[in-house]
Amino acid sequence: MRSDILVIGGGAAGLVAAIGAAGVLAERGKGETVTVLEKMPKAGRKVMITGKGRCNFTNVKDWADFSAHIRTDVNFLSPAWHNLTPEALRELFRKNGMRSVVERGDRAYPESHMAGDVVDTLLRACTLSGVKVVTDCEVKTIDVVSGGFSLDCVQTSRKKVGEREEITIEPVEYNCKKLIVATGGLSYPGTGSTGDGYLWAEELGHGVDACLPSLTALVPVGYKDPNPLAGEIKQAFRGRTVYGRTKERKIAPLPKWYPRFEKHIERVTPLSELGELFNGNNLENVQLSLYVNGDCVQQEFGDIEFTDGGLEGPLGFMVSRRAVKALVDGQKVSVSLDLKPAVEAEKLDADVHAKWEEVIHDERSKGQSFQRLFRIMLGKLIPWNLTLAFLKTNPKVSVDTLAATLKDWKMDIAGFVGFERCVITAGGVRTSEIVAKTLESKKQAGLYFAGEVLDIDADTGGYNLQLAFCTGYLAGESAAKSL
Ligand SMILES: Cc1cc2nc3c(=O)[nH]c(=O)nc-3n(C[C@H](O)[C@H](O)[C@H](O)COP(=O)(O)OP(=O)(O)OC[C@H]3O[C@@H](n4cnc5c(N)ncnc54)[C@H](O)[C@@H]3O)c2cc1C
């Protein structure tokens, strides 16, 4: 089958790439075609789970403020961002029937607060602009041929036969003049993002910078059950099959950029007794300091969540990129929480002593143990549900040292949750080998990359989707213009 432009991956970047390309082709009026190949039964699986199902699809900060949240080469991303700014993206959605709202921190959401609306709008825009979206079509290999590319794919077809679903799988070949790879990273592989694009990038001569999970949970020492799952590597590539030109099956070797992490702690590793005490607690307006080998390397203010994964929420995620890198490099990582950042240590100490006096002189305190009274007093300073975890991790705390401990609650970090449940993949196709103004490969003419498959990543807050959308749009427009 033939299409002038093929896009591999029907995620955020791929769908917008197709829309961008179709817009240019419509102006040319030569009847050229764009096709998206998506391996999952539905496009946009990952978008559906973004923003806890609400999809924080962009952030409307201007470039100066937006770029401060990008953790990779800002100059590389500037042309793509300026070609489809957050406001232009909102307008693109609006024109296609989806209104959006801007909330705290300049985060934009669909007005309905339903991620499904984002996917539906993108698919509607594809249909209206003549883009063909083929689902259940997994690209296996890419070959460079005269005048373009040839792709070996596996097409799954599903048919209802009475009560059961009949599934047929057959090989299909696609050919194109221009190819856009928008296969995402490695995070949440269940959504279809399993790093396939990195393999082809390497085969086509590109460097792939080592991938690390980012915006992920950090696991304090003792938080998870020290069972044999900890540290085990689940290799997404184990057993992966590749269909070569002769269609014989062979096991792909594990790519050299595919990381093995000693400090990876599977999300499903059960919580320890201590972890259970933490789990489900959220703290607002606290300060978190990240220490690497004893040096404070990052300080952030905001909210933190203790989940079944570990330390998460905006604060946990903000420091996770650096923390994961340090852990992978074998450095000692710890965090310190200041639960009362707005109160001076001396004032807090006076507060603690005043509360202690109140508690011990309360009629109801008669006959109660010291431990019980101390916990009651602590419960006046931090959420009651967190008091046991606090006391367990600070067994020597006293009335005199409580203020200092509340301002410096230290936890050593044992490891991190991996690609199975991280938000974004840091690392990927090396951007120095891609033309920033077009997103075309410097190694292979006619080949473009967009979205998370590239070595681009940013903070939480709508920044990552904006980068996926704007790189997709630029790659699509550039591919179409170059036809
Ligand atoms: C839980 C979660 C919440 C998030 N929330 C937000 C948020 O609120 N705001 C924000 O800005 N960012 C958020 N992100 C990040 C955001 O989802 C990503 O930045 C974005 O989806 C990347 O888009 P992409 O198109 O590059 O990759 P993906 O969305 O991963 O799409 C890649 C597509 O390629 C397909 N594919 C892969 N290999 C093949 C193949 N061989 N053949 C055919 N198709 C293939 C996949 O099936 C997939 O559909 C979140 C991420 C997660 C995991």
Coordinates of C-alpha atoms and ligand atoms in Angstrom, one line a residue:
M1 CA 0.0 0.0 0.0
R2 CA 1.2 3.5 -0.8
S3 CA 0.8 6.9 0.9
D4 CA 2.9 10.0 0.1
I5 CA 3.5 10.5 3.8
L6 CA 3.4 7.8 6.5
V7 CA 3.3 8.6 10.2
I8 CA 4.2 5.8 12.6
G9 CA 2.4 6.2 15.9
G10 CA -1.1 7.6 16.4
G11 CA -0.3 9.4 19.7
A12 CA -0.2 13.1 20.4
A13 CA 2.7 13.8 18.1
G14 CA 1.7 11.5 15.3
L15 CA -1.9 12.7 15.0
V16 CA -0.9 16.3 15.0
A17 CA 1.9 15.6 12.5
A18 CA -0.7 14.1 10.2
I19 CA -2.9 17.1 10.6
G20 CA 0.0 19.5 9.9
A21 CA 1.0 17.6 6.8
A22 CA -2.6 17.4 5.5
G23 CA -3.0 21.2 5.9
V24 CA 0.0 21.8 3.6
L25 CA -1.0 19.1 1.1
A26 CA -4.5 20.6 0.9
E27 CA -3.0 23.9 -0.2
R28 CA -0.8 22.1 -2.8
G29 CA -4.0 20.5 -4.2
K30 CA -2.2 17.6 -5.8
G31 CA -4.2 14.8 -4.1
E32 CA -1.2 13.6 -2.1
T33 CA -2.0 11.4 0.9
V34 CA -1.1 11.1 4.6
T35 CA -1.6 7.8 6.6
V36 CA -1.1 7.2 10.3
L37 CA -0.1 3.6 11.3
E38 CA -1.0 2.9 14.9
K39 CA -0.3 -0.5 16.5
M40 CA -3.0 -0.4 19.2
P41 CA -6.7 -1.0 18.5
K42 CA -7.4 2.7 19.1
A43 CA -5.2 5.8 18.6
G44 CA -4.3 8.1 21.5
R45 CA -4.2 5.5 24.2
K46 CA -1.7 7.5 26.3
V47 CA -3.4 10.8 25.8
M48 CA -6.5 9.1 27.4
I49 CA -4.7 8.7 30.7
T50 CA -3.0 12.1 30.8
G51 CA -3.7 14.6 33.6
K52 CA -5.5 11.8 35.6
G53 CA -8.0 11.5 32.7
R54 CA -8.5 15.3 32.3
C55 CA -5.5 15.9 29.9
N56 CA -3.5 19.0 30.8
F57 CA -2.8 19.4 27.1
T58 CA -0.6 22.5 27.1
N59 CA 0.7 25.3 29.3
V60 CA 0.0 28.9 28.1
K61 CA 3.2 30.5 29.5
D62 CA 5.2 32.6 27.1
W63 CA 8.4 31.1 25.7
A64 CA 10.7 32.6 28.3
D65 CA 8.7 31.0 31.1
F66 CA 7.8 27.9 29.3
S67 CA 11.4 27.1 28.2
A68 CA 12.5 27.3 31.9
H69 CA 10.5 24.0 32.4
I70 CA 12.2 22.2 29.5
R71 CA 15.0 19.8 30.8
T72 CA 16.7 19.2 27.4
D73 CA 18.1 21.4 24.6
V74 CA 15.8 24.5 24.6
N75 CA 17.2 25.9 21.3
F76 CA 16.4 22.7 19.5
L77 CA 12.7 23.0 20.5
S78 CA 12.3 26.8 19.9
P79 CA 11.4 26.6 16.2
A80 CA 8.8 23.9 16.8
W81 CA 7.3 25.7 19.8
H82 CA 7.1 29.0 17.8
N83 CA 5.5 27.2 14.8
L84 CA 2.7 26.0 17.0
T85 CA 2.5 28.0 20.2
P86 CA 0.2 26.9 23.1
E87 CA -2.3 29.6 22.0
A88 CA -2.1 28.4 18.4
L89 CA -2.7 24.8 19.7
R90 CA -5.7 25.9 21.7
E91 CA -7.0 27.6 18.5
L92 CA -6.4 24.4 16.5
F93 CA -8.5 22.5 19.0
R94 CA -11.2 25.2 19.1
K95 CA -11.5 25.3 15.3
N96 CA -12.1 21.5 15.4
G97 CA -14.8 21.8 18.1
M98 CA -13.0 21.6 21.4
R99 CA -12.9 24.6 23.8
S100 CA -10.4 24.7 26.6
V101 CA -9.9 26.4 29.9
V102 CA -6.8 27.6 31.7
E103 CA -6.3 26.8 35.4
R104 CA -3.8 27.2 38.2
G105 CA -0.2 27.4 36.9
D106 CA -1.2 28.3 33.3
R107 CA -2.3 24.7 32.7
A108 CA -4.8 24.3 29.8
Y109 CA -7.5 21.5 29.9
P110 CA -10.4 20.7 27.6
E111 CA -13.4 22.6 28.9
S112 CA -15.1 19.2 29.6
H113 CA -12.1 18.1 31.6
M114 CA -12.2 14.8 29.6
A115 CA -9.1 13.5 27.9
G116 CA -11.3 11.6 25.5
D117 CA -12.3 15.0 24.0
V118 CA -8.7 15.7 23.0
V119 CA -8.4 12.4 21.3
D120 CA -11.8 12.7 19.6
T121 CA -11.0 16.2 18.4
L122 CA -7.6 15.1 16.9
L123 CA -9.3 12.1 15.1
R124 CA -12.1 14.4 13.8
A125 CA -9.5 16.8 12.5
C126 CA -7.7 13.9 10.8
T127 CA -10.9 12.7 9.2
L128 CA -11.9 16.2 8.0
S129 CA -8.5 16.8 6.5
G130 CA -8.5 13.4 4.7
V131 CA -5.9 11.7 6.9
K132 CA -6.3 7.9 7.0
V133 CA -5.7 6.4 10.5
V134 CA -5.0 2.7 10.4
T135 CA -5.2 1.1 13.8
D136 CA -4.1 -2.4 14.8
C137 CA -1.2 -2.0 12.4
E138 CA 2.2 -2.5 14.0
V139 CA 5.3 -1.4 12.0
K140 CA 8.0 -4.0 12.3
T141 CA 10.8 -2.9 10.0
I142 CA 11.8 0.1 8.0
D143 CA 13.8 -0.1 4.8
V144 CA 15.2 2.7 2.8
V145 CA 14.3 2.2 -0.9
S146 CA 14.7 4.3 -4.0
G147 CA 12.4 7.3 -3.6
G148 CA 11.4 6.7 0.0
F149 CA 10.7 4.0 2.5
S150 CA 9.2 0.5 2.7
L151 CA 7.6 -0.6 5.9
D152 CA 6.9 -4.2 6.9
C153 CA 3.8 -4.2 9.2
V154 CA 1.5 -6.7 10.8
Q155 CA -2.2 -5.9 10.5
T156 CA -4.6 -7.3 13.0
S157 CA -8.2 -7.6 12.0
R158 CA -11.0 -8.3 14.4
K159 CA -14.4 -9.7 13.4
K160 CA -17.3 -10.6 15.7
V161 CA -18.4 -14.2 15.0
G162 CA -21.4 -14.8 17.2
E163 CA -20.2 -14.3 20.8
R164 CA -16.5 -14.5 20.0
E165 CA -14.1 -12.3 18.3
E166 CA -12.1 -13.7 15.4
I167 CA -8.7 -12.3 15.1
T168 CA -6.6 -12.6 12.0
I169 CA -3.0 -11.3 11.7
E170 CA -1.4 -10.8 8.3
P171 CA 1.7 -9.0 7.0
V172 CA 1.2 -5.8 5.0
E173 CA 3.7 -3.6 3.3
Y174 CA 3.5 0.2 3.2
N175 CA 5.5 2.5 1.0
C176 CA 6.0 6.2 1.2
K177 CA 8.1 9.1 0.1
K178 CA 8.4 10.8 3.5
L179 CA 8.3 9.1 6.9
I180 CA 7.6 10.5 10.3
V181 CA 8.5 8.4 13.4
A182 CA 6.3 9.4 16.3
T183 CA 6.4 6.2 18.4
G184 CA 6.8 7.8 21.8
G185 CA 9.1 6.7 24.5
L186 CA 9.1 3.7 26.9
S187 CA 6.8 4.9 29.6
Y188 CA 3.5 3.0 30.3
P189 CA 4.3 0.3 27.6
G190 CA 0.7 -0.9 28.0
T191 CA -0.4 2.2 25.9
G192 CA 1.7 1.0 23.0
S193 CA 4.9 3.1 23.7
T194 CA 7.6 0.4 23.8
G195 CA 10.5 2.2 22.3
D196 CA 10.3 0.8 18.7
G197 CA 11.4 4.1 17.3
Y198 CA 14.7 4.0 19.0
L199 CA 15.6 0.7 17.3
W200 CA 14.9 2.0 13.9
A201 CA 16.7 5.3 14.7
E202 CA 19.8 3.2 15.5
E203 CA 19.4 1.1 12.4
L204 CA 19.2 4.3 10.3
G205 CA 22.4 5.7 11.7
H206 CA 21.2 7.8 14.7
G207 CA 22.6 7.9 18.2
V208 CA 20.1 7.2 20.9
D209 CA 20.9 8.8 24.3
A210 CA 20.4 6.4 27.2
C211 CA 16.8 6.4 28.4
L212 CA 15.8 7.0 32.0
P213 CA 12.4 7.1 33.6
S214 CA 11.5 10.6 34.6
L215 CA 8.6 12.2 36.5
T216 CA 8.4 9.0 38.5
A217 CA 8.0 7.9 42.1
L218 CA 11.0 7.8 44.4
V219 CA 11.0 5.0 46.9
P220 CA 12.3 5.8 50.4
V221 CA 14.4 3.1 52.2
G222 CA 12.0 0.8 54.0
Y223 CA 8.9 1.9 52.1
K224 CA 8.6 -1.2 50.0
D225 CA 8.8 -4.8 51.2
P226 CA 12.4 -5.8 50.7
N227 CA 11.3 -8.8 48.6
P228 CA 13.1 -10.3 45.6
L229 CA 11.2 -8.1 43.1
A230 CA 13.2 -5.1 44.1
G231 CA 15.9 -4.4 41.6
E232 CA 14.6 -7.0 39.2
I233 CA 14.7 -5.8 35.6
K234 CA 11.7 -6.4 33.5
Q235 CA 13.0 -6.1 30.0
A236 CA 10.3 -4.9 27.7
F237 CA 12.4 -6.3 24.9
R238 CA 12.7 -9.8 26.2
G239 CA 11.1 -12.1 23.6
R240 CA 10.5 -9.2 21.2
T241 CA 10.2 -10.5 17.6
V242 CA 11.2 -8.8 14.5
Y243 CA 10.0 -9.6 11.0
G244 CA 12.8 -9.3 8.6
R245 CA 12.4 -9.0 4.8
T246 CA 12.2 -12.8 4.6
K247 CA 9.5 -12.8 7.3
E248 CA 11.4 -15.3 9.4
R249 CA 11.1 -14.6 13.2
K250 CA 14.2 -13.8 15.1
I251 CA 14.8 -12.5 18.7
A252 CA 16.0 -8.9 18.7
P253 CA 19.0 -8.3 20.7
L254 CA 18.6 -6.0 23.7
P255 CA 19.6 -2.5 22.3
K256 CA 22.6 -1.0 24.0
W257 CA 20.7 2.1 25.0
Y258 CA 18.1 0.0 26.8
P259 CA 19.0 0.6 30.4
R260 CA 19.3 -1.9 33.2
F261 CA 18.7 -0.3 36.5
E262 CA 19.9 -1.8 39.8
K263 CA 17.8 0.7 41.7
H264 CA 14.6 0.0 39.8
I265 CA 11.8 -1.0 42.2
E266 CA 8.8 -2.4 40.3
R267 CA 5.7 -0.4 41.0
V268 CA 3.9 -3.6 42.0
T269 CA 6.4 -4.4 44.8
P270 CA 4.2 -4.6 47.9
L271 CA 4.4 -1.8 50.5
S272 CA 6.2 -2.6 53.8
E273 CA 4.5 -1.9 57.1
L274 CA 6.1 1.5 57.1
G275 CA 5.0 2.2 53.5
E276 CA 1.4 1.4 54.5
L277 CA 1.7 4.1 57.2
F278 CA 2.7 6.7 54.5
N279 CA 0.4 5.6 51.7
G280 CA -2.5 7.9 50.9
N281 CA -1.2 10.9 52.7
N282 CA -0.8 14.2 50.8
L283 CA 1.0 17.3 52.1
E284 CA 0.4 20.8 50.7
N285 CA 2.8 23.7 50.6
V286 CA 5.9 21.9 51.9
Q287 CA 9.5 22.3 50.8
L288 CA 11.5 19.4 49.5
S289 CA 15.3 19.4 49.3
L290 CA 17.1 16.8 47.2
Y291 CA 20.6 15.7 48.4
V292 CA 23.1 13.8 46.2
N293 CA 26.1 12.5 48.1
G294 CA 25.2 14.8 50.9
D295 CA 25.0 18.0 48.8
C296 CA 21.7 19.8 48.4
V297 CA 21.2 20.0 44.6
Q298 CA 17.6 21.0 44.2
Q299 CA 14.9 22.7 46.4
E300 CA 11.3 22.8 45.5
F301 CA 8.1 24.1 47.1
G302 CA 4.6 22.7 46.6
D303 CA 2.6 19.5 47.3
I304 CA 3.7 16.0 47.8
E305 CA 1.8 12.7 47.7
F306 CA 2.7 9.5 49.4
T307 CA 1.3 6.7 47.2
D308 CA 1.7 3.0 46.7
G309 CA 4.7 3.9 44.4
G310 CA 6.5 6.1 46.8
L311 CA 7.0 9.9 46.8
E312 CA 5.0 11.4 44.0
G313 CA 2.8 14.5 43.3
P314 CA 4.3 17.7 41.8
L315 CA 7.2 17.8 44.3
G316 CA 8.2 14.2 44.0
F317 CA 8.1 14.5 40.2
M318 CA 10.0 17.7 40.1
V319 CA 13.1 16.2 41.7
S320 CA 12.8 12.7 40.2
R321 CA 14.8 13.4 37.0
R322 CA 17.9 14.4 38.9
A323 CA 17.3 11.8 41.6
V324 CA 17.0 8.9 39.1
K325 CA 20.1 10.0 37.2
A326 CA 22.1 10.1 40.5
L327 CA 20.8 6.7 41.6
V328 CA 21.7 5.2 38.3
D329 CA 25.1 6.7 38.6
G330 CA 25.5 5.0 41.9
Q331 CA 25.3 8.1 44.1
K332 CA 23.7 8.3 47.4
V333 CA 20.3 10.1 47.2
S334 CA 18.2 11.4 50.0
V335 CA 15.5 14.0 50.5
S336 CA 14.5 16.3 53.3
L337 CA 11.0 17.6 53.9
D338 CA 10.4 20.9 55.6
L339 CA 6.8 20.5 56.7
K340 CA 6.6 24.1 58.0
P341 CA 8.5 26.2 55.4
A342 CA 6.7 29.4 56.3
V343 CA 7.5 29.3 60.0
E344 CA 11.0 30.1 61.4
A345 CA 12.6 27.4 63.4
E346 CA 12.6 29.4 66.7
K347 CA 8.9 30.3 66.3
L348 CA 8.1 26.7 65.5
D349 CA 10.0 25.5 68.6
A350 CA 8.0 27.9 70.8
D351 CA 4.8 26.6 69.2
V352 CA 5.8 23.0 69.9
H353 CA 6.5 23.7 73.5
A354 CA 3.2 25.7 73.9
K355 CA 1.3 22.8 72.4
W356 CA 3.1 20.3 74.6
E357 CA 2.1 22.3 77.7
E358 CA -1.5 22.4 76.5
V359 CA -1.6 18.6 76.0
I360 CA 0.0 17.6 79.2
H361 CA -2.2 19.9 81.2
D362 CA -5.4 18.7 79.5
E363 CA -7.7 16.8 81.9
R364 CA -8.1 14.0 79.3
S365 CA -4.3 13.4 79.4
K366 CA -4.3 11.9 82.8
G367 CA -3.0 8.4 82.9
Q368 CA -2.0 8.4 79.2
S369 CA 1.5 7.3 78.2
F370 CA 4.2 9.8 77.1
Q371 CA 4.2 8.2 73.6
R372 CA 0.4 8.7 73.3
L373 CA 0.6 12.3 74.5
F374 CA 3.5 13.1 72.1
R375 CA 1.5 11.7 69.2
I376 CA -1.5 13.8 70.2
M377 CA 0.7 16.9 70.2
L378 CA 2.2 16.0 66.9
G379 CA -1.3 15.5 65.4
K380 CA -1.8 19.2 66.1
L381 CA 1.1 20.0 63.8
I382 CA 0.8 17.5 60.9
P383 CA -2.0 15.4 59.5
W384 CA -3.0 12.7 62.1
N385 CA -2.7 9.9 59.5
L386 CA 1.0 10.8 59.0
T387 CA 2.0 10.8 62.7
L388 CA 2.9 7.1 62.9
A389 CA 5.0 7.2 59.8
F390 CA 6.7 10.4 61.2
L391 CA 7.4 8.8 64.5
K392 CA 8.6 5.5 63.0
T393 CA 11.1 7.3 60.8
N394 CA 12.2 9.6 63.6
P395 CA 12.3 7.3 66.6
K396 CA 14.5 9.5 68.8
V397 CA 12.5 12.7 68.3
S398 CA 11.7 14.6 71.5
V399 CA 9.8 17.8 72.5
D400 CA 13.0 19.7 72.2
T401 CA 14.0 18.4 68.8
L402 CA 10.6 18.2 67.2
A403 CA 10.7 21.6 65.6
A404 CA 14.0 20.9 63.9
T405 CA 12.8 17.5 62.8
L406 CA 9.6 19.0 61.3
K407 CA 11.8 21.3 59.3
D408 CA 14.2 18.6 58.2
W409 CA 12.5 15.2 57.9
K410 CA 15.2 13.2 56.2
M411 CA 14.6 10.1 54.1
D412 CA 17.2 8.1 52.2
I413 CA 16.0 7.0 48.8
A414 CA 16.3 3.3 47.9
G415 CA 15.3 3.4 44.3
F416 CA 12.6 4.5 41.8
V417 CA 9.7 3.2 39.9
G418 CA 10.7 2.4 36.3
F419 CA 9.2 2.8 32.8
E420 CA 6.2 0.7 33.8
R421 CA 4.6 3.7 35.6
C422 CA 6.7 6.8 34.9
V423 CA 5.2 9.8 33.1
I424 CA 8.0 10.5 30.6
T425 CA 11.1 9.0 29.2
A426 CA 14.3 11.1 29.5
G427 CA 16.8 10.4 26.7
G428 CA 16.0 9.2 23.2
V429 CA 16.9 10.1 19.6
R430 CA 19.9 12.5 19.8
T431 CA 18.6 16.0 18.8
S432 CA 21.9 17.2 17.5
E433 CA 21.4 14.8 14.6
I434 CA 18.0 16.4 13.7
V435 CA 17.4 19.7 11.9
A436 CA 15.6 21.8 14.5
K437 CA 13.8 24.0 11.9
T438 CA 12.2 21.0 10.1
L439 CA 12.8 18.0 12.4
E440 CA 14.3 16.1 9.4
S441 CA 17.1 13.6 10.1
K442 CA 20.6 14.8 9.2
K443 CA 21.4 11.1 8.6
Q444 CA 18.6 10.1 6.3
A445 CA 16.8 12.4 3.9
G446 CA 13.0 12.2 4.0
L447 CA 12.9 10.8 7.6
Y448 CA 11.5 12.9 10.4
F449 CA 11.1 12.4 14.2
A450 CA 8.6 14.0 16.5
G451 CA 7.4 13.7 20.1
E452 CA 8.8 11.7 23.0
V453 CA 10.9 9.4 20.8
L454 CA 13.3 12.4 20.6
D455 CA 15.6 13.3 23.5
I456 CA 13.2 15.9 24.8
D457 CA 11.5 16.1 28.2
A458 CA 10.1 18.7 30.5
D459 CA 8.4 19.2 33.9
T460 CA 4.7 18.3 34.6
G461 CA 2.2 21.0 33.8
G462 CA 1.2 20.5 30.2
Y463 CA 4.8 21.1 28.9
N464 CA 5.4 17.5 27.6
L465 CA 2.2 17.3 25.5
Q466 CA 2.8 20.8 24.1
L467 CA 6.3 19.6 23.0
A468 CA 4.8 16.4 21.5
F469 CA 2.1 18.5 19.6
C470 CA 4.4 21.2 18.3
T471 CA 7.2 18.9 17.2
G472 CA 4.5 16.7 15.5
Y473 CA 3.1 19.7 13.7
L474 CA 6.5 21.0 12.5
A475 CA 7.6 17.5 11.3
G476 CA 4.2 17.1 9.5
E477 CA 4.4 20.5 7.8
S478 CA 8.1 20.1 6.9
A479 CA 7.5 16.6 5.4
A480 CA 4.6 17.9 3.3
K481 CA 6.5 21.0 2.1
S482 CA 9.4 18.9 1.0
L483 CA 7.4 16.6 -1.2
Ligands
LIG1 C1 0.1 8.7 33.2 C2 0.6 9.9 32.4 C3 0.0 11.1 32.5 C4 0.5 12.2 31.7 N1 -0.1 13.4 31.9 C5 0.3 14.4 31.1 C6 -0.3 15.7 31.2 O1 -1.3 15.9 31.8 N2 0.2 16.7 30.4 C7 1.3 16.6 29.6 O2 1.8 17.5 29.0 N3 1.9 15.4 29.5 C8 1.4 14.3 30.2 N4 2.0 13.1 30.0 C9 3.1 12.9 29.0 C10 2.5 12.8 27.6 O3 1.5 11.7 27.6 C11 3.5 12.4 26.6 O4 4.5 13.5 26.5 C12 3.0 12.3 25.2 O5 1.9 11.3 25.1 C13 4.0 11.9 24.1 O6 3.4 11.8 22.9 P1 4.0 11.0 21.7 O7 3.0 11.1 20.6 O8 5.4 11.4 21.4 O9 4.0 9.5 22.2 P2 2.8 8.5 22.6 O10 1.7 9.3 23.1 O11 3.4 7.5 23.5 O12 2.4 7.9 21.3 C14 3.2 7.0 20.6 C15 2.2 6.1 19.7 O13 3.0 5.3 18.8 C16 2.5 4.0 18.8 N5 3.5 3.0 18.4 C17 4.6 2.7 19.0 N6 5.3 1.8 18.3 C18 4.6 1.5 17.2 C19 4.8 0.7 16.1 N7 5.8 -0.2 16.0 N8 3.8 0.7 15.1 C20 2.8 1.5 15.1 N9 2.5 2.3 16.2 C21 3.4 2.3 17.2 C22 2.0 3.7 20.2 O14 1.0 2.7 20.3 C23 1.5 5.1 20.6 O15 0.1 5.2 20.3 C24 1.6 12.0 30.8 C25 2.1 10.7 30.6 C26 1.6 9.6 31.4 C27 2.2 8.3 31.2

